[in-house]
Structure formats: structure tokens, C-alpha cells
Amino acid sequence: MHTDSRAHRRTRFLVAARISAVLLALSAPRSARAQNEAPELSSLRPPASPAFLLLGVSPTEVHRPTNPADFAFTLVNGTSMLSELPENFALEAAPYWFASRRMLTWQEDNVRSPIQSFWRTLAVTTGSAEIGTDEAPVTGVSVGSRAMLLSGRYSQATIDSLSALQSALASEGGMNLRLAAVPLAALDRWLANEMGKPGANRDSLRAEYNRRRAAIDDAVLTDPAYQKQVKAVRDRFNDFAVRREGHMLEVAGGAAWGFPDRVVDAGRLRRWAGWATYSCERCFSPAGPPLTPVVMVRYQAGEDDVGGDVLDVGASLNASDTRWGLSIEGVWRQFTGGSDADALYRIAGHLEYQVRRDMWLQATFGRDQDTSREGSLLAQLGFRFNFAEERYKP
């Protein structure tokens, strides 16, 4: 029956699938960084959630479904079976990752075409909030999206780490095979012997085989030697984050509507906006700390009572290492749409330095766009603490 070879092929497939899943999870776009990695300093990049920015809200809970069924359930539940406008609702989804991507390896995701980059980084957001007053209630609903048309490639340090992780997981999978080999061989012999008996109930035997096979898998996963190797892999790569470098082009857009008294027919477009940001990490500093220039264009338009039409053009220069980061940026703002307001500009510098593993020193100095307003002088000095490692265990 060749049950022994089938069992080993199944185990090898599961190990390979786990390696692909772990590597793909690390290589997928994300905003989180390793605890020791220098922070993202530029404020010129498109917002993570354009829909929330246009509403002027910061939701405390954002639904992030990971498959089509969860997405449909969240949307239907938030809109009372699609019968009314959602209330205080926030949803963010990445459509490309709804489907299983186990067959996509990190090597294939290293360099992307513009189309691949767009679909793999596309995120769609929608939200609602009360933006009126008690006397004049208005429900705001917004939608937005962001994606990268160019997303660079993995840095050499990331490639080295992913290769080491792949080897470590393969070694872990090899131990899984070795620990399971003897009991699986005995189980396969038992099945072959029982199946050969006259009047054997094949369905019952297969069910018993699967039960015993699951017990063997559980025993292997809880084996002290296997757990020790798993812990070693986790400890080694617990502080690892994927970094991409090269040409980056990120775009985003969104629109927000207002519905007085939650009346659909009374709704009107209040704001819309579009962003485009180009950056190039390590294009000009192949050795040493990464030096990243950033250029941004942003246009916002809508009703005069919620900000008017503005065009922002900005640039920044960022340098960072594992323990420090420095950013200098400037933004020029021009009012459009027939406005006669004078142009404004903003210049600011920001420094972060890691004093110890769980504490960063932060300093900002500069001037905001409208110098006649309170708080237009940017002068801040403080500390940021990270207690995550002490409070939560992986």
C-alpha cells in the first residue's frame, strides 16, 4: 500500500508549508518593526488609513478581517444587514491576503513588478463616525485605499536572515520527521495488516488510523527535545523584521461624505484627498546607515467649512541606524480653489536615540505652517518607553 512513503510525503509537505507560511508572514508588508530597529521618521508618507484621517477620527477598534467570510460578516453586522449606515465603525482589509498564499515563497516576493506590488500591498479602509453636534447631528462615512506601485526589494541583511530562518525551520522539520518515523512506521504496518484481514471495515480502520496519527503528532510536538529546538528558533528570530530597500512609490486616496440626521438622500461629499510619495532607501548610501530621501505631493479638496482646497509639496531626508534616527523635512502649502490665502510652509527636524533597550529619547524642533497659531513652535523633548517584552511573552 506504500503507506510509509505517503506518510513521509505528507509530513514533508506540512513542514514545507509551515516554512512557506512563516517566511511569507515575515515578508508580507507590515508597519510593525523589531524592537531594536530605528523608527520610521517621515511624516510625509501616505496615511495608513486615509478613510479615518478624512473623518478626523482615531477609532479605538478597527476590524481587520483576514478572509472573505470574515469581511462579509463584519460588513453585514456593522450595517444591520446592509439596511442602514454604520455607526462608529472602522474596517481595514488587504484583499490580496484573503486567499491562502502558501505557495508564494519569500524568494518570489523579493522583487515585484508594479502590478504585483500594487495587489500585495493594497489596503482598503472604511469608517463612520458622528461628526456633527447634538443640535445638528451628522454621520460621516468615508472610504479610502493605499498601495505601493514600487516596493523595492529585500535588503541583503533581510535575505541573510530569511535564509537562516529557512535552514532553522528545515532542521526543526527534520527533527519532527525523526521523532515520528518509528511510531509512524509501526502505525502503517498495523494498518496494512488490519486491511488485509477478511471482512475488514475500511472506514472504521481509517478513522482509527487518523486518531492514532493525530496522537503521534501531538506527542512529537510536546516532546522536550522538539520543544527545545522550537524555542531556540523563536529566540533567535524573535527580534527580526523584514526591511525593503530601493525605489518606493506609494499612493493613497480617500473620500468622506456627511449624512445629516442619518438620511441617505441628504448626504453629500465633504472631503476627498490623494497622496503620492516617492522614496529611495540606500540608493545613495550602499554602505553605512541608510540615507533615504522622500518627496511627497498631496491634494485635499472639499467644502470650505472643513478646510478648503490645499496642495502640499514636501521633501525630507532621513538617516537611521539600529539605535538612532534623524529626519529633516519641509512642506510647502498652497491654497487653491479660488482662495486668496498666502502660502504656508513647515520646517522640522526630529531625532530619536535609543538610550536602552526599552527606552528612546525623542527630540523635535522647527516651525509649523501657520506661525500665528498657538503651538506653531515645534520644540519637544521626551522619552518613549517600550514595556512590551516585559508584559507579553511570545
PDB file of N, CA and C in Angstrom, residues 276-376:
ATOM      1  N   ALA A 276       0.762  60.957  -3.012  1.00  0.00           N
ATOM      2  CA  ALA A 276       1.771  60.188  -3.746  1.00  0.00           C
ATOM      3  C   ALA A 276       3.120  60.493  -3.104  1.00  0.00           C
ATOM      4  N   THR A 277       3.848  59.462  -2.748  1.00  0.00           N
ATOM      5  CA  THR A 277       5.140  59.630  -2.093  1.00  0.00           C
ATOM      6  C   THR A 277       6.170  58.736  -2.754  1.00  0.00           C
ATOM      7  N   TYR A 278       7.307  59.337  -3.107  1.00  0.00           N
ATOM      8  CA  TYR A 278       8.425  58.567  -3.668  1.00  0.00           C
ATOM      9  C   TYR A 278       9.598  58.633  -2.701  1.00  0.00           C
ATOM     10  N   SER A 279      10.238  57.492  -2.501  1.00  0.00           N
ATOM     11  CA  SER A 279      11.430  57.448  -1.669  1.00  0.00           C
ATOM     12  C   SER A 279      12.378  56.402  -2.222  1.00  0.00           C
ATOM     13  N   CYS A 280      13.610  56.485  -1.807  1.00  0.00           N
ATOM     14  CA  CYS A 280      14.614  55.535  -2.283  1.00  0.00           C
ATOM     15  C   CYS A 280      15.605  55.269  -1.154  1.00  0.00           C
ATOM     16  N   GLU A 281      15.479  54.101  -0.548  1.00  0.00           N
ATOM     17  CA  GLU A 281      16.329  53.764   0.585  1.00  0.00           C
ATOM     18  C   GLU A 281      17.592  53.054   0.116  1.00  0.00           C
ATOM     19  N   ARG A 282      18.717  53.526   0.601  1.00  0.00           N
ATOM     20  CA  ARG A 282      20.048  53.008   0.270  1.00  0.00           C
ATOM     21  C   ARG A 282      20.410  53.185  -1.202  1.00  0.00           C
ATOM     22  N   CYS A 283      19.716  54.053  -1.917  1.00  0.00           N
ATOM     23  CA  CYS A 283      20.107  54.321  -3.292  1.00  0.00           C
ATOM     24  C   CYS A 283      21.386  55.159  -3.353  1.00  0.00           C
ATOM     25  N   PHE A 284      21.619  55.948  -2.299  1.00  0.00           N
ATOM     26  CA  PHE A 284      22.765  56.854  -2.299  1.00  0.00           C
ATOM     27  C   PHE A 284      23.765  56.524  -1.199  1.00  0.00           C
ATOM     28  N   SER A 285      23.481  55.495  -0.406  1.00  0.00           N
ATOM     29  CA  SER A 285      24.406  55.107   0.659  1.00  0.00           C
ATOM     30  C   SER A 285      24.434  53.590   0.768  1.00  0.00           C
ATOM     31  N   PRO A 286      25.066  52.905  -0.205  1.00  0.00           N
ATOM     32  CA  PRO A 286      25.085  51.445  -0.178  1.00  0.00           C
ATOM     33  C   PRO A 286      25.769  50.875   1.056  1.00  0.00           C
ATOM     34  N   ALA A 287      26.665  51.662   1.662  1.00  0.00           N
ATOM     35  CA  ALA A 287      27.332  51.237   2.892  1.00  0.00           C
ATOM     36  C   ALA A 287      27.023  52.258   3.987  1.00  0.00           C
ATOM     37  N   GLY A 288      27.033  51.790   5.227  1.00  0.00           N
ATOM     38  CA  GLY A 288      26.764  52.677   6.348  1.00  0.00           C
ATOM     39  C   GLY A 288      25.281  52.816   6.609  1.00  0.00           C
ATOM     40  N   PRO A 289      24.905  53.759   7.473  1.00  0.00           N
ATOM     41  CA  PRO A 289      23.482  53.959   7.808  1.00  0.00           C
ATOM     42  C   PRO A 289      22.668  54.320   6.571  1.00  0.00           C
ATOM     43  N   PRO A 290      21.464  53.762   6.436  1.00  0.00           N
ATOM     44  CA  PRO A 290      20.650  54.070   5.253  1.00  0.00           C
ATOM     45  C   PRO A 290      20.232  55.531   5.214  1.00  0.00           C
ATOM     46  N   LEU A 291      20.416  56.154   4.056  1.00  0.00           N
ATOM     47  CA  LEU A 291      20.031  57.545   3.827  1.00  0.00           C
ATOM     48  C   LEU A 291      18.866  57.531   2.850  1.00  0.00           C
ATOM     49  N   THR A 292      17.725  58.069   3.262  1.00  0.00           N
ATOM     50  CA  THR A 292      16.510  57.953   2.466  1.00  0.00           C
ATOM     51  C   THR A 292      15.919  59.320   2.153  1.00  0.00           C
ATOM     52  N   PRO A 293      15.947  59.749   0.888  1.00  0.00           N
ATOM     53  CA  PRO A 293      15.228  60.968   0.505  1.00  0.00           C
ATOM     54  C   PRO A 293      13.763  60.626   0.228  1.00  0.00           C
ATOM     55  N   VAL A 294      12.870  61.547   0.557  1.00  0.00           N
ATOM     56  CA  VAL A 294      11.437  61.340   0.360  1.00  0.00           C
ATOM     57  C   VAL A 294      10.847  62.591  -0.286  1.00  0.00           C
ATOM     58  N   VAL A 295      10.014  62.403  -1.315  1.00  0.00           N
ATOM     59  CA  VAL A 295       9.311  63.505  -1.971  1.00  0.00           C
ATOM     60  C   VAL A 295       7.817  63.180  -1.950  1.00  0.00           C
ATOM     61  N   MET A 296       7.001  64.161  -1.580  1.00  0.00           N
ATOM     62  CA  MET A 296       5.571  63.932  -1.395  1.00  0.00           C
ATOM     63  C   MET A 296       4.746  65.009  -2.094  1.00  0.00           C
ATOM     64  N   VAL A 297       3.621  64.595  -2.692  1.00  0.00           N
ATOM     65  CA  VAL A 297       2.621  65.503  -3.234  1.00  0.00           C
ATOM     66  C   VAL A 297       1.272  65.071  -2.673  1.00  0.00           C
ATOM     67  N   ARG A 298       0.512  66.017  -2.151  1.00  0.00           N
ATOM     68  CA  ARG A 298      -0.777  65.706  -1.535  1.00  0.00           C
ATOM     69  C   ARG A 298      -1.771  66.805  -1.896  1.00  0.00           C
ATOM     70  N   TYR A 299      -2.978  66.391  -2.279  1.00  0.00           N
ATOM     71  CA  TYR A 299      -4.022  67.362  -2.612  1.00  0.00           C
ATOM     72  C   TYR A 299      -5.283  67.005  -1.840  1.00  0.00           C
ATOM     73  N   GLN A 300      -5.861  68.007  -1.169  1.00  0.00           N
ATOM     74  CA  GLN A 300      -7.086  67.820  -0.411  1.00  0.00           C
ATOM     75  C   GLN A 300      -8.095  68.872  -0.865  1.00  0.00           C
ATOM     76  N   ALA A 301      -9.315  68.436  -1.064  1.00  0.00           N
ATOM     77  CA  ALA A 301     -10.353  69.357  -1.538  1.00  0.00           C
ATOM     78  C   ALA A 301     -11.671  69.021  -0.867  1.00  0.00           C
ATOM     79  N   GLY A 302     -12.558  70.011  -0.858  1.00  0.00           N
ATOM     80  CA  GLY A 302     -13.865  69.793  -0.257  1.00  0.00           C
ATOM     81  C   GLY A 302     -14.504  71.099   0.151  1.00  0.00           C
ATOM     82  N   GLU A 303     -15.464  70.992   1.055  1.00  0.00           N
ATOM     83  CA  GLU A 303     -16.195  72.176   1.487  1.00  0.00           C
ATOM     84  C   GLU A 303     -15.281  73.137   2.242  1.00  0.00           C
ATOM     85  N   ASP A 304     -15.550  74.449   2.088  1.00  0.00           N
ATOM     86  CA  ASP A 304     -14.722  75.461   2.729  1.00  0.00           C
ATOM     87  C   ASP A 304     -14.768  75.372   4.250  1.00  0.00           C
ATOM     88  N   ASP A 305     -15.919  74.929   4.787  1.00  0.00           N
ATOM     89  CA  ASP A 305     -16.049  74.916   6.243  1.00  0.00           C
ATOM     90  C   ASP A 305     -15.296  73.761   6.889  1.00  0.00           C
ATOM     91  N   VAL A 306     -14.711  72.881   6.098  1.00  0.00           N
ATOM     92  CA  VAL A 306     -13.911  71.799   6.665  1.00  0.00           C
ATOM     93  C   VAL A 306     -12.493  71.812   6.111  1.00  0.00           C
ATOM     94  N   GLY A 307     -12.018  72.990   5.692  1.00  0.00           N
ATOM     95  CA  GLY A 307     -10.604  73.098   5.351  1.00  0.00           C
ATOM     96  C   GLY A 307     -10.281  73.664   3.998  1.00  0.00           C
ATOM     97  N   GLY A 308     -11.220  73.699   3.055  1.00  0.00           N
ATOM     98  CA  GLY A 308     -10.917  74.235   1.745  1.00  0.00           C
ATOM     99  C   GLY A 308     -10.007  73.323   0.947  1.00  0.00           C
ATOM    100  N   ASP A 309      -9.492  73.835  -0.184  1.00  0.00           N
ATOM    101  CA  ASP A 309      -8.638  73.064  -1.079  1.00  0.00           C
ATOM    102  C   ASP A 309      -7.186  73.458  -0.850  1.00  0.00           C
ATOM    103  N   VAL A 310      -6.330  72.464  -0.684  1.00  0.00           N
ATOM    104  CA  VAL A 310      -4.921  72.752  -0.440  1.00  0.00           C
ATOM    105  C   VAL A 310      -4.053  71.770  -1.223  1.00  0.00           C
ATOM    106  N   LEU A 311      -2.920  72.271  -1.664  1.00  0.00           N
ATOM    107  CA  LEU A 311      -1.905  71.462  -2.321  1.00  0.00           C
ATOM    108  C   LEU A 311      -0.647  71.503  -1.459  1.00  0.00           C
ATOM    109  N   ASP A 312      -0.160  70.342  -1.060  1.00  0.00           N
ATOM    110  CA  ASP A 312       1.059  70.236  -0.257  1.00  0.00           C
ATOM    111  C   ASP A 312       2.147  69.560  -1.082  1.00  0.00           C
ATOM    112  N   VAL A 313       3.319  70.141  -1.058  1.00  0.00           N
ATOM    113  CA  VAL A 313       4.502  69.546  -1.677  1.00  0.00           C
ATOM    114  C   VAL A 313       5.598  69.530  -0.620  1.00  0.00           C
ATOM    115  N   GLY A 314       6.164  68.384  -0.387  1.00  0.00           N
ATOM    116  CA  GLY A 314       7.160  68.292   0.675  1.00  0.00           C
ATOM    117  C   GLY A 314       8.309  67.375   0.313  1.00  0.00           C
ATOM    118  N   ALA A 315       9.367  67.481   1.089  1.00  0.00           N
ATOM    119  CA  ALA A 315      10.542  66.628   0.913  1.00  0.00           C
ATOM    120  C   ALA A 315      11.204  66.450   2.267  1.00  0.00           C
ATOM    121  N   SER A 316      11.854  65.335   2.428  1.00  0.00           N
ATOM    122  CA  SER A 316      12.581  65.085   3.669  1.00  0.00           C
ATOM    123  C   SER A 316      13.801  64.232   3.377  1.00  0.00           C
ATOM    124  N   LEU A 317      14.723  64.257   4.316  1.00  0.00           N
ATOM    125  CA  LEU A 317      15.921  63.429   4.249  1.00  0.00           C
ATOM    126  C   LEU A 317      16.036  62.699   5.575  1.00  0.00           C
ATOM    127  N   ASN A 318      16.055  61.371   5.507  1.00  0.00           N
ATOM    128  CA  ASN A 318      16.059  60.552   6.713  1.00  0.00           C
ATOM    129  C   ASN A 318      17.306  59.685   6.753  1.00  0.00           C
ATOM    130  N   ALA A 319      17.888  59.594   7.916  1.00  0.00           N
ATOM    131  CA  ALA A 319      19.010  58.692   8.148  1.00  0.00           C
ATOM    132  C   ALA A 319      18.744  57.935   9.437  1.00  0.00           C
ATOM    133  N   SER A 320      19.060  56.665   9.470  1.00  0.00           N
ATOM    134  CA  SER A 320      18.775  55.883  10.664  1.00  0.00           C
ATOM    135  C   SER A 320      19.714  54.698  10.762  1.00  0.00           C
ATOM    136  N   ASP A 321      19.879  54.228  11.976  1.00  0.00           N
ATOM    137  CA  ASP A 321      20.613  53.009  12.276  1.00  0.00           C
ATOM    138  C   ASP A 321      19.786  52.260  13.307  1.00  0.00           C
ATOM    139  N   THR A 322      20.320  51.184  13.839  1.00  0.00           N
ATOM    140  CA  THR A 322      19.540  50.407  14.796  1.00  0.00           C
ATOM    141  C   THR A 322      19.303  51.153  16.097  1.00  0.00           C
ATOM    142  N   ARG A 323      20.124  52.164  16.434  1.00  0.00           N
ATOM    143  CA  ARG A 323      19.986  52.854  17.716  1.00  0.00           C
ATOM    144  C   ARG A 323      19.652  54.330  17.582  1.00  0.00           C
ATOM    145  N   TRP A 324      19.606  54.864  16.379  1.00  0.00           N
ATOM    146  CA  TRP A 324      19.277  56.280  16.245  1.00  0.00           C
ATOM    147  C   TRP A 324      18.590  56.537  14.904  1.00  0.00           C
ATOM    148  N   GLY A 325      17.893  57.646  14.841  1.00  0.00           N
ATOM    149  CA  GLY A 325      17.251  58.067  13.610  1.00  0.00           C
ATOM    150  C   GLY A 325      17.169  59.585  13.564  1.00  0.00           C
ATOM    151  N   LEU A 326      17.358  60.148  12.365  1.00  0.00           N
ATOM    152  CA  LEU A 326      17.330  61.591  12.176  1.00  0.00           C
ATOM    153  C   LEU A 326      16.514  61.899  10.936  1.00  0.00           C
ATOM    154  N   SER A 327      15.610  62.886  11.051  1.00  0.00           N
ATOM    155  CA  SER A 327      14.773  63.284   9.926  1.00  0.00           C
ATOM    156  C   SER A 327      14.688  64.805   9.872  1.00  0.00           C
ATOM    157  N   ILE A 328      14.862  65.344   8.662  1.00  0.00           N
ATOM    158  CA  ILE A 328      14.695  66.772   8.412  1.00  0.00           C
ATOM    159  C   ILE A 328      13.726  66.907   7.249  1.00  0.00           C
ATOM    160  N   GLU A 329      12.643  67.667   7.454  1.00  0.00           N
ATOM    161  CA  GLU A 329      11.633  67.744   6.409  1.00  0.00           C
ATOM    162  C   GLU A 329      11.096  69.160   6.264  1.00  0.00           C
ATOM    163  N   GLY A 330      10.572  69.429   5.082  1.00  0.00           N
ATOM    164  CA  GLY A 330       9.924  70.700   4.804  1.00  0.00           C
ATOM    165  C   GLY A 330       8.694  70.480   3.948  1.00  0.00           C
ATOM    166  N   VAL A 331       7.629  71.248   4.210  1.00  0.00           N
ATOM    167  CA  VAL A 331       6.379  71.117   3.462  1.00  0.00           C
ATOM    168  C   VAL A 331       5.907  72.517   3.068  1.00  0.00           C
ATOM    169  N   TRP A 332       5.602  72.691   1.813  1.00  0.00           N
ATOM    170  CA  TRP A 332       5.073  73.958   1.298  1.00  0.00           C
ATOM    171  C   TRP A 332       3.599  73.757   0.970  1.00  0.00           C
ATOM    172  N   ARG A 333       2.722  74.627   1.455  1.00  0.00           N
ATOM    173  CA  ARG A 333       1.281  74.502   1.273  1.00  0.00           C
ATOM    174  C   ARG A 333       0.740  75.675   0.489  1.00  0.00           C
ATOM    175  N   GLN A 334       0.012  75.375  -0.574  1.00  0.00           N
ATOM    176  CA  GLN A 334      -0.627  76.392  -1.406  1.00  0.00           C
ATOM    177  C   GLN A 334      -2.138  76.176  -1.380  1.00  0.00           C
ATOM    178  N   PHE A 335      -2.882  77.239  -1.080  1.00  0.00           N
ATOM    179  CA  PHE A 335      -4.337  77.150  -1.094  1.00  0.00           C
ATOM    180  C   PHE A 335      -4.840  77.360  -2.514  1.00  0.00           C
ATOM    181  N   THR A 336      -5.755  76.499  -2.950  1.00  0.00           N
ATOM    182  CA  THR A 336      -6.275  76.565  -4.317  1.00  0.00           C
ATOM    183  C   THR A 336      -7.783  76.755  -4.264  1.00  0.00           C
ATOM    184  N   GLY A 337      -8.453  76.575  -5.400  1.00  0.00           N
ATOM    185  CA  GLY A 337      -9.902  76.703  -5.446  1.00  0.00           C
ATOM    186  C   GLY A 337     -10.389  78.125  -5.284  1.00  0.00           C
ATOM    187  N   GLY A 338      -9.604  79.090  -5.756  1.00  0.00           N
ATOM    188  CA  GLY A 338     -10.023  80.482  -5.675  1.00  0.00           C
ATOM    189  C   GLY A 338      -9.690  81.167  -4.368  1.00  0.00           C
ATOM    190  N   SER A 339      -8.998  80.485  -3.471  1.00  0.00           N
ATOM    191  CA  SER A 339      -8.640  81.095  -2.195  1.00  0.00           C
ATOM    192  C   SER A 339      -7.499  82.093  -2.398  1.00  0.00           C
ATOM    193  N   ASP A 340      -7.561  83.221  -1.675  1.00  0.00           N
ATOM    194  CA  ASP A 340      -6.508  84.221  -1.755  1.00  0.00           C
ATOM    195  C   ASP A 340      -5.573  84.153  -0.547  1.00  0.00           C
ATOM    196  N   ALA A 341      -5.635  83.076   0.214  1.00  0.00           N
ATOM    197  CA  ALA A 341      -4.773  82.927   1.388  1.00  0.00           C
ATOM    198  C   ALA A 341      -3.328  82.753   0.956  1.00  0.00           C
ATOM    199  N   ASP A 342      -2.412  83.281   1.773  1.00  0.00           N
ATOM    200  CA  ASP A 342      -0.987  83.167   1.474  1.00  0.00           C
ATOM    201  C   ASP A 342      -0.511  81.730   1.660  1.00  0.00           C
ATOM    202  N   ALA A 343       0.514  81.383   0.903  1.00  0.00           N
ATOM    203  CA  ALA A 343       1.113  80.057   1.033  1.00  0.00           C
ATOM    204  C   ALA A 343       1.790  79.926   2.395  1.00  0.00           C
ATOM    205  N   LEU A 344       1.826  78.709   2.900  1.00  0.00           N
ATOM    206  CA  LEU A 344       2.453  78.416   4.188  1.00  0.00           C
ATOM    207  C   LEU A 344       3.558  77.380   3.995  1.00  0.00           C
ATOM    208  N   TYR A 345       4.457  77.308   4.961  1.00  0.00           N
ATOM    209  CA  TYR A 345       5.487  76.264   4.897  1.00  0.00           C
ATOM    210  C   TYR A 345       5.827  75.785   6.305  1.00  0.00           C
ATOM    211  N   ARG A 346       6.315  74.580   6.362  1.00  0.00           N
ATOM    212  CA  ARG A 346       6.667  73.922   7.622  1.00  0.00           C
ATOM    213  C   ARG A 346       8.067  73.343   7.492  1.00  0.00           C
ATOM    214  N   ILE A 347       8.904  73.577   8.500  1.00  0.00           N
ATOM    215  CA  ILE A 347      10.250  73.003   8.552  1.00  0.00           C
ATOM    216  C   ILE A 347      10.445  72.391   9.934  1.00  0.00           C
ATOM    217  N   ALA A 348      10.904  71.163   9.973  1.00  0.00           N
ATOM    218  CA  ALA A 348      11.067  70.495  11.264  1.00  0.00           C
ATOM    219  C   ALA A 348      12.169  69.448  11.178  1.00  0.00           C
ATOM    220  N   GLY A 349      12.826  69.240  12.311  1.00  0.00           N
ATOM    221  CA  GLY A 349      13.812  68.183  12.448  1.00  0.00           C
ATOM    222  C   GLY A 349      13.437  67.288  13.613  1.00  0.00           C
ATOM    223  N   HIS A 350      13.696  65.999  13.473  1.00  0.00           N
ATOM    224  CA  HIS A 350      13.311  65.046  14.512  1.00  0.00           C
ATOM    225  C   HIS A 350      14.454  64.071  14.737  1.00  0.00           C
ATOM    226  N   LEU A 351      14.768  63.838  16.005  1.00  0.00           N
ATOM    227  CA  LEU A 351      15.847  62.931  16.388  1.00  0.00           C
ATOM    228  C   LEU A 351      15.322  61.913  17.383  1.00  0.00           C
ATOM    229  N   GLU A 352      15.691  60.655  17.190  1.00  0.00           N
ATOM    230  CA  GLU A 352      15.393  59.601  18.153  1.00  0.00           C
ATOM    231  C   GLU A 352      16.685  58.832  18.433  1.00  0.00           C
ATOM    232  N   TYR A 353      16.914  58.553  19.718  1.00  0.00           N
ATOM    233  CA  TYR A 353      18.115  57.817  20.112  1.00  0.00           C
ATOM    234  C   TYR A 353      17.737  56.787  21.165  1.00  0.00           C
ATOM    235  N   GLN A 354      18.202  55.576  20.992  1.00  0.00           N
ATOM    236  CA  GLN A 354      17.893  54.507  21.929  1.00  0.00           C
ATOM    237  C   GLN A 354      18.840  54.582  23.128  1.00  0.00           C
ATOM    238  N   VAL A 355      18.277  54.993  24.258  1.00  0.00           N
ATOM    239  CA  VAL A 355      19.068  55.109  25.478  1.00  0.00           C
ATOM    240  C   VAL A 355      19.348  53.725  26.053  1.00  0.00           C
ATOM    241  N   ARG A 356      18.325  52.891  26.075  1.00  0.00           N
ATOM    242  CA  ARG A 356      18.477  51.497  26.467  1.00  0.00           C
ATOM    243  C   ARG A 356      17.456  50.682  25.692  1.00  0.00           C
ATOM    244  N   ARG A 357      17.408  49.397  25.913  1.00  0.00           N
ATOM    245  CA  ARG A 357      16.594  48.520  25.080  1.00  0.00           C
ATOM    246  C   ARG A 357      15.120  48.928  25.048  1.00  0.00           C
ATOM    247  N   ASP A 358      14.594  49.387  26.146  1.00  0.00           N
ATOM    248  CA  ASP A 358      13.170  49.692  26.223  1.00  0.00           C
ATOM    249  C   ASP A 358      12.883  51.181  26.322  1.00  0.00           C
ATOM    250  N   MET A 359      13.838  52.047  25.970  1.00  0.00           N
ATOM    251  CA  MET A 359      13.610  53.485  26.109  1.00  0.00           C
ATOM    252  C   MET A 359      14.303  54.257  24.986  1.00  0.00           C
ATOM    253  N   TRP A 360      13.546  55.170  24.361  1.00  0.00           N
ATOM    254  CA  TRP A 360      14.053  56.031  23.293  1.00  0.00           C
ATOM    255  C   TRP A 360      13.931  57.489  23.720  1.00  0.00           C
ATOM    256  N   LEU A 361      14.989  58.259  23.461  1.00  0.00           N
ATOM    257  CA  LEU A 361      14.966  59.704  23.630  1.00  0.00           C
ATOM    258  C   LEU A 361      14.487  60.327  22.328  1.00  0.00           C
ATOM    259  N   GLN A 362      13.493  61.233  22.399  1.00  0.00           N
ATOM    260  CA  GLN A 362      12.928  61.868  21.224  1.00  0.00           C
ATOM    261  C   GLN A 362      13.042  63.389  21.340  1.00  0.00           C
ATOM    262  N   ALA A 363      13.441  64.024  20.240  1.00  0.00           N
ATOM    263  CA  ALA A 363      13.557  65.487  20.224  1.00  0.00           C
ATOM    264  C   ALA A 363      13.074  66.007  18.881  1.00  0.00           C
ATOM    265  N   THR A 364      12.254  67.063  18.913  1.00  0.00           N
ATOM    266  CA  THR A 364      11.733  67.689  17.702  1.00  0.00           C
ATOM    267  C   THR A 364      11.879  69.200  17.823  1.00  0.00           C
ATOM    268  N   PHE A 365      12.306  69.835  16.738  1.00  0.00           N
ATOM    269  CA  PHE A 365      12.425  71.290  16.747  1.00  0.00           C
ATOM    270  C   PHE A 365      12.125  71.806  15.343  1.00  0.00           C
ATOM    271  N   GLY A 366      11.368  72.915  15.279  1.00  0.00           N
ATOM    272  CA  GLY A 366      11.060  73.512  13.989  1.00  0.00           C
ATOM    273  C   GLY A 366       9.881  74.464  14.106  1.00  0.00           C
ATOM    274  N   ARG A 367       9.274  74.782  12.987  1.00  0.00           N
ATOM    275  CA  ARG A 367       8.119  75.672  12.951  1.00  0.00           C
ATOM    276  C   ARG A 367       7.039  75.029  12.105  1.00  0.00           C
ATOM    277  N   ASP A 368       5.771  75.178  12.572  1.00  0.00           N
ATOM    278  CA  ASP A 368       4.640  74.650  11.828  1.00  0.00           C
ATOM    279  C   ASP A 368       4.233  75.653  10.757  1.00  0.00           C
ATOM    280  N   GLN A 369       3.212  75.302   9.965  1.00  0.00           N
ATOM    281  CA  GLN A 369       2.883  76.098   8.790  1.00  0.00           C
ATOM    282  C   GLN A 369       2.354  77.484   9.136  1.00  0.00           C
ATOM    283  N   ASP A 370       1.419  77.573  10.040  1.00  0.00           N
ATOM    284  CA  ASP A 370       0.831  78.864  10.385  1.00  0.00           C
ATOM    285  C   ASP A 370       1.474  79.359  11.677  1.00  0.00           C
ATOM    286  N   THR A 371       2.431  80.267  11.544  1.00  0.00           N
ATOM    287  CA  THR A 371       3.188  80.725  12.713  1.00  0.00           C
ATOM    288  C   THR A 371       2.384  81.637  13.622  1.00  0.00           C
ATOM    289  N   SER A 372       1.199  82.065  13.201  1.00  0.00           N
ATOM    290  CA  SER A 372       0.377  82.921  14.056  1.00  0.00           C
ATOM    291  C   SER A 372      -0.470  82.114  15.031  1.00  0.00           C
ATOM    292  N   ARG A 373      -0.521  80.813  14.866  1.00  0.00           N
ATOM    293  CA  ARG A 373      -1.341  79.981  15.725  1.00  0.00           C
ATOM    294  C   ARG A 373      -0.563  79.492  16.930  1.00  0.00           C
ATOM    295  N   GLU A 374      -1.279  79.252  18.031  1.00  0.00           N
ATOM    296  CA  GLU A 374      -0.653  78.720  19.232  1.00  0.00           C
ATOM    297  C   GLU A 374      -0.120  77.319  18.939  1.00  0.00           C
ATOM    298  N   GLY A 375       1.088  77.057  19.401  1.00  0.00           N
ATOM    299  CA  GLY A 375       1.698  75.757  19.179  1.00  0.00           C
ATOM    300  C   GLY A 375       2.444  75.632  17.874  1.00  0.00           C
ATOM    301  N   SER A 376       2.614  76.731  17.139  1.00  0.00           N
ATOM    302  CA  SER A 376       3.309  76.658  15.860  1.00  0.00           C
ATOM    303  C   SER A 376       4.812  76.454  16.045  1.00  0.00           C
TER     304      SER A 376
END
